[in-house]
């Protein structure tokens, strides 16, 4: 196997007394889309800032493209691109001016910059390239930000919550572009997100971070299989005996695992179709009032719940 | 797609690759961007033209007859005396520091830091743009002086040196707003940095000659670098080159620049370390 594109060992970062990142071990292979999933404040952006050389680690080590983030930051910057949280663009410059500044700072000649702008036509809204960024929509800004990150053909692209705040159409466009970059150019992509669907759709592997530590890692399918083949979601009526409901189903043969949520139960089962009836009968037998009972396949949110006892809350 | 396929494809793609661009190119790139922004943000420099024009006209109207034509001082020209004050008012505190705050808040400054650009040009490039801006601000104020009949005995070269001293002072002072911008990233704090200018501007010979100031104010003015900058600029409206005055003015600029730019560089280093 070729050398890891990102490799961290016990990576730490403190802000005063607050431990934002508490010993992260990561390996990202060339050509991967690695999804870094976690709720707000989990430490995702802090890890990205350390890997992109914006922030010095308080402890541990990190190598990006084989280079040490602490001692070889300049060489790393030449080979990575990054679109950080919220499109970071100058509102009173045109798209073309921003791309030109970006290209010049990466040492590209005027001809090379023009060539790259032409190659990035599919990423940016080309008709608007000579308009001030202040006139762009959120989706257009994100795509220009992405283009600015790609102007120098980076080997590794960091996308920090690239679709947060975007409408579904713009989100789908960014996803398509991420897939294309990875498929057509082999760009390794490290993507942080708080959207489960995004990690599920895009990532070859997902690392789940919570409170500054990685609590789970693997391909989305494998992670979901750890929860069970299917999930029965039970919503209890107001004032129902939650513990009674838990006790009624936890011992059933068809049930693998039961989690108690704020409004009901999440029951992991091997075969959903055959487990629904016994679960419903058991709950009815225990005198529990159920308002909703749904059978579905597990999501990464179920994995997160399984690993942390909490759900990822996303402010849409 | 598998990892190995991806890596192969990455190696085969076109050859536009990043490389260090060099200190000078980084400086020019940042300065050009900052210069492009200036006409797009007229609110940052229009007040800088209005205030000195207002003070120049009002001060000349109020004090010209009181200060000119005294026995033994018949050659005193209050309009020529006031012109350097107007220039200092025009150029002091004018900088791209508010733009830097916007860049920090919007994340654009991080985008610049993500690039392989050297860190010093990220600040110096803004100061280059400031220099061009303050030269530009000197010209209309100077033109107003000409309209009021101010002349330069030192000729065209004297006019150029006059503008240069004003511009150098303007850039020397920019270190203070940049320090505040980098330390706080707060537009209100940067705006308030203009307050720093008040002791510089008024505890000096800005409205009347040094010898006319009362005791304590004269003592304070003797330690105020602006006093020497004003005297060096005023000397250029005379008939001869006053090298001592010019030298003292330049030393005063250097002293203020070393303090303010030293603070700004320390603030930049602090921001880079903090991340």
Coordinates of C-alpha atoms in Angstrom, one line a residue:
Chain A
X1 CA 0.0 0.0 0.0
X2 CA 1.3 3.5 -0.8
X3 CA 2.2 6.1 1.8
X4 CA -0.7 7.5 3.8
X5 CA -1.8 11.0 2.7
X6 CA -2.7 11.9 6.2
X7 CA -1.4 10.2 9.3
X8 CA -1.9 11.5 12.8
X9 CA -0.8 10.0 16.1
X10 CA -2.3 11.2 19.4
X11 CA -3.0 14.6 17.9
X12 CA -4.0 17.1 20.5
X13 CA -5.0 20.8 20.7
X14 CA -5.9 22.8 23.8
X15 CA -7.3 26.3 24.0
X16 CA -6.4 27.4 27.5
X17 CA -7.9 24.8 29.8
X18 CA -10.3 23.4 27.1
X19 CA -9.1 20.2 25.3
X20 CA -10.7 20.7 21.9
X21 CA -8.9 17.7 20.4
X22 CA -7.9 14.9 22.7
X23 CA -5.6 12.4 20.9
X24 CA -6.8 11.8 17.4
X25 CA -5.3 8.9 15.4
X26 CA -6.1 9.0 11.7
X27 CA -4.8 7.4 8.5
X28 CA -6.2 8.5 5.2
X29 CA -5.1 6.7 2.1
X30 CA -4.4 8.2 -1.4
X31 CA -7.5 8.6 -3.5
X32 CA -9.9 8.3 -0.6
X33 CA -12.8 10.5 0.3
X34 CA -12.6 10.5 4.0
X35 CA -15.6 11.8 5.9
X36 CA -15.1 13.3 9.3
X37 CA -18.4 13.3 11.0
X38 CA -19.4 14.8 14.2
X39 CA -21.7 17.3 15.9
X40 CA -21.0 21.0 16.3
X41 CA -18.0 21.5 18.7
X42 CA -16.8 18.0 18.3
X43 CA -13.3 19.1 17.2
X44 CA -13.6 18.6 13.4
X45 CA -12.6 22.1 12.3
X46 CA -9.8 22.2 14.9
X47 CA -8.3 19.0 13.4
X48 CA -8.7 20.4 9.9
X49 CA -6.9 23.6 11.0
X50 CA -4.0 21.6 12.3
X51 CA -3.8 19.5 9.2
X52 CA -3.9 22.5 7.0
X53 CA -1.1 24.2 9.0
X54 CA -3.4 27.1 10.3
X55 CA -3.1 25.9 13.9
X56 CA -0.2 24.3 15.7
X57 CA -0.9 21.1 17.5
X58 CA -0.5 21.2 21.3
X59 CA 0.7 17.6 21.3
X60 CA 1.1 14.4 19.2
X61 CA 2.1 14.4 15.6
X62 CA 0.6 14.8 12.1
X63 CA 2.0 14.1 8.7
X64 CA 0.3 15.4 5.6
X65 CA 1.5 14.0 2.2
X66 CA 4.5 12.6 4.2
X67 CA 5.4 16.1 5.6
X68 CA 5.3 17.1 9.2
X69 CA 2.7 19.8 9.9
X70 CA 4.9 21.4 12.6
X71 CA 8.2 21.7 10.7
X72 CA 7.3 21.5 7.0
X73 CA 4.2 23.7 6.8
X74 CA 5.3 25.6 3.7
X75 CA 5.8 22.5 1.6
X76 CA 2.4 21.2 2.8
X77 CA 0.7 24.4 1.7
X78 CA 2.0 24.0 -1.8
X79 CA 0.3 20.7 -2.2
X80 CA -3.0 21.0 -0.4
X81 CA -6.2 23.0 -1.1
X82 CA -8.8 23.8 1.5
X83 CA -12.3 25.3 1.5
X84 CA -13.0 26.2 5.1
X85 CA -16.3 26.6 6.9
X86 CA -18.3 29.3 5.2
X87 CA -17.0 30.5 1.8
X88 CA -14.0 32.7 2.7
X89 CA -14.1 35.2 -0.1
X90 CA -13.7 38.9 -0.6
X91 CA -17.2 40.3 -1.4
X92 CA -15.8 43.3 -3.4
X93 CA -13.7 41.4 -5.8
X94 CA -14.9 39.5 -8.9
X95 CA -14.6 35.7 -9.1
X96 CA -11.9 36.1 -11.7
X97 CA -9.9 38.5 -9.5
X98 CA -10.1 36.1 -6.5
X99 CA -8.9 33.2 -8.7
X100 CA -6.1 35.3 -10.1
X101 CA -4.9 36.4 -6.6
X102 CA -5.1 32.8 -5.5
X103 CA -3.1 31.5 -8.5
X104 CA -0.4 34.2 -8.1
X105 CA 0.1 33.3 -4.4
X106 CA 0.7 29.7 -5.6
X107 CA 3.3 30.9 -8.0
X108 CA 1.3 30.2 -11.2
X109 CA 2.0 32.3 -14.3
X110 CA -0.8 34.3 -16.0
X111 CA -1.1 31.7 -18.7
X112 CA -1.3 28.9 -16.2
X113 CA -4.0 30.8 -14.2
X114 CA -6.0 31.3 -17.3
X115 CA -5.7 27.6 -18.2
X116 CA -6.8 26.6 -14.7
X117 CA -9.7 29.0 -14.8
X118 CA -10.8 27.5 -18.0
X119 CA -10.4 23.9 -16.6
X120 CA -12.5 24.9 -13.6
X121 CA -15.4 26.1 -15.7
X122 CA -17.6 23.2 -14.5
X123 CA -17.0 24.2 -10.9
X124 CA -17.8 27.9 -11.1
X125 CA -20.7 29.8 -12.5
X126 CA -18.7 31.0 -15.4
X127 CA -21.2 33.6 -16.6
X128 CA -20.8 35.4 -13.3
X129 CA -17.0 35.2 -13.1
X130 CA -16.5 38.9 -13.7
X131 CA -19.2 40.0 -11.2
X132 CA -18.4 40.9 -7.6
X133 CA -18.7 38.0 -5.2
X134 CA -21.2 40.1 -3.1
X135 CA -23.8 39.5 -5.9
X136 CA -23.4 35.7 -5.8
X137 CA -25.8 33.2 -4.2
X138 CA -24.6 31.0 -1.3
X139 CA -24.1 28.1 -3.7
X140 CA -22.2 30.1 -6.2
X141 CA -19.9 31.4 -3.4
X142 CA -19.2 27.9 -2.3
X143 CA -18.4 26.7 -5.8
X144 CA -16.0 29.7 -6.3
X145 CA -14.4 28.9 -2.9
X146 CA -14.0 25.3 -4.1
X147 CA -12.4 26.6 -7.4
X148 CA -10.1 28.8 -5.5
X149 CA -9.0 25.8 -3.5
X150 CA -8.3 23.9 -6.7
X151 CA -6.5 26.5 -8.7
X152 CA -3.1 24.9 -8.1
X153 CA -4.2 21.3 -8.6
X154 CA -3.7 20.2 -5.0
X155 CA -3.0 16.5 -4.3
X156 CA -5.2 16.7 -1.2
X157 CA -8.3 18.8 -0.7
X158 CA -9.8 19.6 2.7
X159 CA -13.5 20.5 2.7
X160 CA -14.7 21.8 6.0
X161 CA -18.5 21.5 6.1
X162 CA -18.8 22.4 2.4
X163 CA -22.5 22.3 2.2
X164 CA -23.6 23.8 5.6
X165 CA -26.3 26.3 5.0
X166 CA -26.8 25.4 1.3
X167 CA -30.2 24.6 -0.3
X168 CA -30.7 21.0 -1.5
X169 CA -29.9 21.9 -5.1
X170 CA -26.7 23.6 -4.3
X171 CA -25.8 20.8 -1.9
X172 CA -26.3 18.2 -4.7
X173 CA -24.1 20.3 -7.0
X174 CA -21.3 20.4 -4.6
X175 CA -21.6 16.7 -4.0
X176 CA -21.4 16.0 -7.7
X177 CA -18.3 18.1 -8.0
X178 CA -16.6 16.4 -5.1
X179 CA -17.3 13.0 -6.6
X180 CA -16.0 14.2 -10.0
X181 CA -12.8 15.6 -8.5
X182 CA -12.1 12.4 -6.8
X183 CA -13.1 10.2 -9.8
X184 CA -11.5 12.2 -12.6
X185 CA -8.4 13.6 -10.9
X186 CA -7.8 11.2 -8.1
X187 CA -7.8 14.0 -5.6
X188 CA -7.8 12.7 -2.0
X189 CA -10.5 14.5 -0.1
X190 CA -10.8 15.0 3.6
X191 CA -14.4 16.2 4.2
X192 CA -15.8 17.3 7.5
X193 CA -19.6 17.3 7.9
X194 CA -22.3 17.3 10.4
X195 CA -24.7 15.9 7.8
X196 CA -25.1 12.2 8.1
X197 CA -26.4 11.9 4.6
X198 CA -23.4 13.7 3.2
X199 CA -20.9 11.4 4.9
X200 CA -23.0 8.4 3.7
X201 CA -23.3 9.6 0.1
X202 CA -19.7 10.7 -0.4
X203 CA -17.3 9.1 1.9
X204 CA -15.3 5.9 1.2
X205 CA -14.6 5.8 5.0
X206 CA -16.0 7.7 7.8
X207 CA -14.4 8.8 11.1
X208 CA -16.8 9.7 13.8
X209 CA -15.5 12.3 16.2
X210 CA -17.1 13.3 19.5
X211 CA -15.8 15.5 22.2
X212 CA -12.3 15.6 20.6
X213 CA -11.8 11.9 20.1
X214 CA -12.5 9.4 17.4
X215 CA -15.2 7.0 18.6
X216 CA -15.6 5.0 15.4
X217 CA -14.2 4.6 12.0
X218 CA -14.8 2.5 8.8
X219 CA -16.8 2.4 5.6
X220 CA -20.3 3.7 6.1
X221 CA -21.8 0.3 5.3
X222 CA -19.6 -1.5 7.9
X223 CA -20.3 1.1 10.5
X224 CA -24.1 0.7 10.0
X225 CA -23.8 -3.1 10.1
X226 CA -22.4 -2.7 13.7
X227 CA -25.8 -1.4 14.7
X228 CA -27.7 -4.3 13.2
X229 CA -29.3 -5.2 9.9
X230 CA -32.5 -3.2 10.6
X231 CA -33.8 -0.7 13.1
X232 CA -37.2 -0.5 14.6
X233 CA -38.0 3.1 15.7
X234 CA -40.6 3.2 18.4
X235 CA -42.2 6.5 19.4
X236 CA -43.9 6.4 22.8
X237 CA -47.0 8.3 23.8
X238 CA -46.6 11.2 26.2
X239 CA -46.2 9.9 29.8
X240 CA -45.6 6.3 28.7
X241 CA -43.4 4.1 30.9
X242 CA -40.2 4.1 28.9
X243 CA -38.4 1.8 31.2
X244 CA -41.3 -0.7 31.0
X245 CA -41.1 -0.5 27.2
X246 CA -37.4 -1.2 27.3
X247 CA -37.8 -4.1 29.7
X248 CA -40.5 -5.6 27.4
X249 CA -38.4 -5.8 24.3
X250 CA -34.8 -6.1 25.5
X251 CA -35.0 -9.8 26.1
X252 CA -36.7 -10.8 22.8
X253 CA -34.8 -13.3 20.7
X254 CA -35.1 -11.2 17.6
X255 CA -33.6 -8.1 19.3
X256 CA -29.9 -7.3 19.2
X257 CA -29.8 -4.1 21.1
X258 CA -32.1 -1.4 22.5
X259 CA -31.3 2.3 22.9
X260 CA -33.5 4.7 24.8
X261 CA -34.0 8.1 23.1
X262 CA -35.8 11.2 24.4
X263 CA -39.0 10.2 22.7
X264 CA -38.9 6.4 22.5
X265 CA -36.8 3.4 21.7
X266 CA -34.4 2.5 18.9
X267 CA -34.3 -1.3 18.5
X268 CA -31.6 -3.0 16.5
X269 CA -32.7 -6.3 15.0
X270 CA -31.2 -8.8 12.5
X271 CA -34.4 -9.2 10.5
X272 CA -36.8 -6.4 10.6
X273 CA -39.7 -8.0 8.9
X274 CA -39.9 -10.9 11.4
X275 CA -39.1 -8.8 14.4
X276 CA -41.8 -6.1 14.0
X277 CA -44.7 -8.3 15.2
X278 CA -43.0 -9.7 18.4
X279 CA -41.9 -6.2 19.3
X280 CA -45.4 -4.8 18.8
X281 CA -46.9 -7.6 20.8
X282 CA -44.4 -7.3 23.6
X283 CA -45.1 -3.6 23.9
X284 CA -48.8 -4.1 23.9
X285 CA -48.5 -6.8 26.5
X286 CA -46.6 -4.5 28.7
X287 CA -49.3 -1.9 28.4
X288 CA -47.1 0.7 26.7
X289 CA -48.9 3.2 24.5
X290 CA -47.1 3.6 21.2
X291 CA -47.8 6.5 18.8
X292 CA -45.5 5.4 15.9
X293 CA -43.6 2.2 15.0
X294 CA -41.3 2.4 12.0
X295 CA -39.0 -0.2 10.4
X296 CA -35.9 1.2 8.6
X297 CA -32.3 0.4 7.8
X298 CA -29.7 1.9 10.1
X299 CA -28.2 5.3 9.5
X300 CA -24.9 6.9 10.6
X301 CA -26.9 8.7 13.2
X302 CA -27.8 5.3 14.7
X303 CA -24.1 4.5 14.7
X304 CA -23.4 7.8 16.5
X305 CA -26.1 7.0 19.0
X306 CA -24.7 3.5 19.5
X307 CA -21.2 4.9 20.1
X308 CA -21.9 8.0 22.1
X309 CA -25.3 7.6 23.6
X310 CA -26.3 10.8 21.9
X311 CA -27.6 12.0 18.5
X312 CA -25.9 14.4 16.1
X313 CA -28.0 17.6 16.2
X314 CA -27.9 19.6 13.1
X315 CA -29.1 23.2 12.9
X316 CA -30.3 23.3 9.3
Chain B
X1 CA -12.9 4.1 -7.5
X2 CA -10.1 2.3 -5.8
X3 CA -7.3 4.1 -4.0
X4 CA -4.6 2.8 -6.4
X5 CA -6.5 3.9 -9.5
X6 CA -7.0 7.3 -8.0
X7 CA -3.3 7.7 -7.2
X8 CA -2.4 6.8 -10.8
X9 CA -4.8 9.2 -12.2
X10 CA -3.5 12.0 -10.0
X11 CA 0.0 11.4 -11.3
X12 CA -1.1 11.6 -14.9
X13 CA -3.0 14.9 -14.9
X14 CA -1.8 18.1 -16.3
X15 CA 1.3 19.8 -15.0
X16 CA 0.1 23.1 -13.6
X17 CA 1.7 22.8 -10.1
X18 CA 2.1 25.3 -7.3
X19 CA 5.5 26.7 -6.5
X20 CA 6.8 29.4 -4.1
X21 CA 6.1 32.7 -5.8
X22 CA 8.8 34.8 -4.0
X23 CA 8.6 37.7 -1.6
X24 CA 8.2 40.5 -4.2
X25 CA 5.5 38.7 -6.1
X26 CA 3.5 38.0 -2.9
X27 CA 3.9 41.7 -2.0
X28 CA 2.7 42.9 -5.4
X29 CA -0.2 40.5 -5.4
X30 CA -1.4 41.6 -2.0
X31 CA -0.8 45.3 -2.8
X32 CA -2.7 45.1 -6.1
X33 CA -5.7 43.4 -4.5
X34 CA -5.7 46.1 -1.8
X35 CA -5.4 48.9 -4.3
X36 CA -8.3 47.4 -6.3
X37 CA -10.4 47.6 -3.2
X38 CA -9.8 51.3 -2.5
X39 CA -12.1 52.8 -5.2
X40 CA -14.7 50.2 -4.3
X41 CA -14.9 51.4 -0.8
X42 CA -15.0 55.2 -1.1
X43 CA -16.4 55.4 2.5
X44 CA -12.8 54.6 3.7
X45 CA -11.2 57.7 2.2
X46 CA -13.8 60.4 1.4
X47 CA -14.0 61.5 5.1
X48 CA -10.2 61.8 5.0
X49 CA -10.6 64.5 2.4
X50 CA -13.5 66.3 3.9
X51 CA -12.0 66.7 7.5
X52 CA -8.7 68.4 6.5
X53 CA -10.4 70.6 3.9
X54 CA -12.8 71.7 6.6
X55 CA -10.1 72.4 9.2
X56 CA -7.9 74.2 6.6
X57 CA -10.6 76.6 5.5
X58 CA -11.9 77.2 9.0
X59 CA -8.5 77.7 10.7
X60 CA -7.3 80.0 7.9
X61 CA -10.5 82.0 8.1
X62 CA -10.4 82.2 11.9
X63 CA -6.7 82.7 12.6
X64 CA -5.1 84.2 9.5
X65 CA -5.6 87.8 10.6
X66 CA -4.6 87.1 14.1
X67 CA -1.3 85.5 13.2
X68 CA 0.0 87.4 10.1
X69 CA 1.6 90.8 9.8
X70 CA 3.0 91.2 13.3
X71 CA 6.1 93.5 13.6
X72 CA 9.2 91.4 13.2
X73 CA 7.2 88.5 11.6
X74 CA 5.8 90.2 8.6
X75 CA 6.6 87.3 6.2
X76 CA 4.6 84.8 8.2
X77 CA 2.0 83.1 5.9
X78 CA -0.7 81.3 7.9
X79 CA -2.0 79.5 4.8
X80 CA 1.4 77.9 4.2
X81 CA 1.6 77.2 7.9
X82 CA -1.7 75.4 7.9
X83 CA -1.2 73.3 4.7
X84 CA 1.0 70.7 6.4
X85 CA -1.5 70.4 9.2
X86 CA -4.2 69.7 6.6
X87 CA -2.0 67.1 5.0
X88 CA -1.3 65.4 8.3
X89 CA -5.0 65.3 9.1
X90 CA -5.7 63.8 5.7
X91 CA -3.2 61.0 5.9
X92 CA -3.2 59.9 9.5
X93 CA -5.1 56.8 10.4
X94 CA -6.0 56.0 6.8
X95 CA -5.2 52.4 6.2
X96 CA -6.6 49.1 5.0
X97 CA -6.9 47.9 8.6
X98 CA -10.7 47.9 8.4
X99 CA -10.4 45.7 5.3
X100 CA -8.0 43.4 7.2
X101 CA -10.6 43.1 9.9
X102 CA -13.2 42.1 7.3
X103 CA -10.8 39.6 5.8
X104 CA -10.2 38.1 9.3
X105 CA -13.9 37.9 10.1
X106 CA -14.9 36.5 6.7
X107 CA -12.1 33.9 6.8
X108 CA -10.4 35.3 3.7
X109 CA -7.3 36.0 5.8
X110 CA -7.2 32.3 6.6
X111 CA -7.5 31.6 2.9
X112 CA -4.4 33.7 2.4
X113 CA -2.6 31.9 5.3
X114 CA -3.4 28.6 3.7
X115 CA -1.4 29.6 0.6
X116 CA 2.3 29.3 0.5
X117 CA 2.6 33.1 0.5
X118 CA 5.2 34.5 2.9
X119 CA 3.5 36.0 5.9
X120 CA 5.2 39.4 6.0
X121 CA 3.9 40.5 2.5
X122 CA 0.3 39.8 3.8
X123 CA 0.8 42.9 6.0
X124 CA 3.4 44.9 3.9
X125 CA 1.3 44.6 0.8
X126 CA -1.5 46.5 2.6
X127 CA 1.0 49.1 3.6
X128 CA 2.2 49.6 0.0
X129 CA -1.5 50.2 -0.9
X130 CA -1.7 52.6 2.0
X131 CA 1.3 54.5 0.7
X132 CA -0.4 54.9 -2.8
X133 CA -3.6 56.0 -1.1
X134 CA -2.1 58.6 1.1
X135 CA -0.1 60.1 -1.8
X136 CA -3.4 60.3 -3.6
X137 CA -5.0 62.0 -0.6
X138 CA -2.1 64.6 -0.4
X139 CA -2.7 65.8 -4.0
X140 CA -6.2 67.3 -3.6
X141 CA -5.3 68.9 -0.3
X142 CA -2.1 70.3 -1.8
X143 CA -4.2 71.6 -4.8
X144 CA -6.4 73.4 -2.2
X145 CA -3.3 75.0 -0.8
X146 CA -2.3 76.2 -4.2
X147 CA -5.8 77.7 -4.7
X148 CA -5.3 79.6 -1.4
X149 CA -2.0 80.9 -2.8
X150 CA 0.5 78.7 -1.0
X151 CA 3.8 78.5 -2.9
X152 CA 6.9 76.4 -2.6
X153 CA 10.2 78.3 -2.6
X154 CA 11.9 74.9 -3.0
X155 CA 10.2 74.3 -6.3
X156 CA 8.7 71.2 -7.8
X157 CA 11.2 69.0 -5.9
X158 CA 10.1 70.6 -2.7
X159 CA 6.5 69.8 -3.6
X160 CA 7.4 66.1 -4.2
X161 CA 9.4 65.9 -0.9
X162 CA 6.4 67.6 0.8
X163 CA 4.0 64.9 -0.4
X164 CA 6.6 62.2 0.4
X165 CA 6.9 63.3 4.0
X166 CA 3.2 63.3 4.4
X167 CA 2.8 59.9 2.8
X168 CA 5.7 58.4 4.9
X169 CA 4.1 59.7 8.1
X170 CA 0.7 58.3 7.0
X171 CA 2.3 54.8 6.5
X172 CA 4.3 55.1 9.7
X173 CA 1.1 55.6 11.6
X174 CA -0.7 52.7 10.0
X175 CA 1.1 50.3 12.3
X176 CA -1.3 51.3 15.1
X177 CA -4.6 50.4 13.4
X178 CA -3.0 47.2 12.0
X179 CA -1.9 46.2 15.4
X180 CA -5.5 46.7 16.7
X181 CA -7.0 44.9 13.7
X182 CA -4.7 41.9 14.2
X183 CA -5.1 41.8 17.9
X184 CA -8.9 42.2 18.1
X185 CA -10.3 41.6 14.6
X186 CA -12.9 44.1 15.8
X187 CA -14.0 46.9 13.4
X188 CA -15.1 49.1 16.3
X189 CA -11.7 48.9 17.9
X190 CA -10.0 49.7 14.7
X191 CA -12.3 52.7 14.2
X192 CA -11.4 53.9 17.6
X193 CA -7.7 53.8 16.8
X194 CA -8.2 57.3 15.4
X195 CA -8.4 58.5 19.0
X196 CA -4.6 57.7 19.2
X197 CA -4.2 60.5 16.6
X198 CA -5.6 63.2 18.9
X199 CA -2.7 63.7 21.2
X200 CA -0.4 63.5 18.1
X201 CA -2.5 66.1 16.2
X202 CA -3.4 68.6 18.8
X203 CA -0.6 68.6 21.4
X204 CA 1.6 70.2 18.8
X205 CA 2.1 73.2 16.6
X206 CA -0.8 72.3 14.4
X207 CA -2.7 75.5 14.7
X208 CA -0.2 78.1 16.0
X209 CA 3.6 78.2 15.9
X210 CA 5.5 76.4 18.7
X211 CA 6.7 79.6 20.3
X212 CA 3.1 80.8 20.6
X213 CA 2.0 77.8 22.7
X214 CA 1.5 78.2 26.4
X215 CA 4.2 76.7 28.8
X216 CA 3.0 73.1 29.4
X217 CA 1.7 72.6 25.9
X218 CA 4.9 73.9 24.4
X219 CA 6.8 71.4 26.5
X220 CA 4.6 68.5 25.4
X221 CA 4.8 69.7 21.8
X222 CA 8.6 69.6 21.9
X223 CA 8.3 65.8 22.6
X224 CA 5.6 65.2 20.0
X225 CA 7.1 63.8 16.7
X226 CA 4.3 65.5 14.7
X227 CA 5.9 68.9 15.7
X228 CA 9.0 68.0 13.8
X229 CA 7.2 66.5 10.9
X230 CA 5.1 69.7 10.5
X231 CA 8.2 71.8 10.8
X232 CA 10.0 69.8 8.1
X233 CA 7.0 70.2 5.7
X234 CA 6.7 73.9 6.5
X235 CA 10.3 74.4 5.8
X236 CA 9.7 73.3 2.2
X237 CA 7.3 76.3 1.6
X238 CA 10.3 78.6 2.4
X239 CA 12.9 79.8 0.0
X240 CA 15.7 77.5 1.0
X241 CA 16.2 73.8 1.9
X242 CA 16.3 73.5 5.7
X243 CA 18.2 70.3 6.0
X244 CA 18.1 70.2 9.8
X245 CA 14.3 70.5 9.8
X246 CA 14.0 67.9 7.1
X247 CA 16.3 65.5 9.0
X248 CA 14.4 66.0 12.3
X249 CA 11.2 65.3 10.5
X250 CA 12.5 62.1 9.0
X251 CA 13.9 60.9 12.3
X252 CA 10.5 61.6 13.9
X253 CA 8.8 59.5 11.2
X254 CA 11.3 56.7 11.7
X255 CA 10.8 56.6 15.5
X256 CA 7.0 56.4 15.2
X257 CA 7.3 53.8 12.4
X258 CA 9.6 51.6 14.4
X259 CA 7.2 51.6 17.3
X260 CA 4.0 51.2 15.3
X261 CA 5.3 48.7 12.8
X262 CA 7.1 46.8 15.5
X263 CA 3.8 46.4 17.3
X264 CA 2.0 45.4 14.1
X265 CA 4.6 42.7 13.3
X266 CA 4.3 41.4 16.9
X267 CA 0.5 41.3 16.5
X268 CA 0.9 39.5 13.2
X269 CA 3.2 36.9 14.8
X270 CA 0.8 36.6 17.7
X271 CA -2.2 35.9 15.3
X272 CA -0.2 33.4 13.3
X273 CA 0.8 31.6 16.6
X274 CA -2.7 31.6 17.9
X275 CA -4.1 30.3 14.7

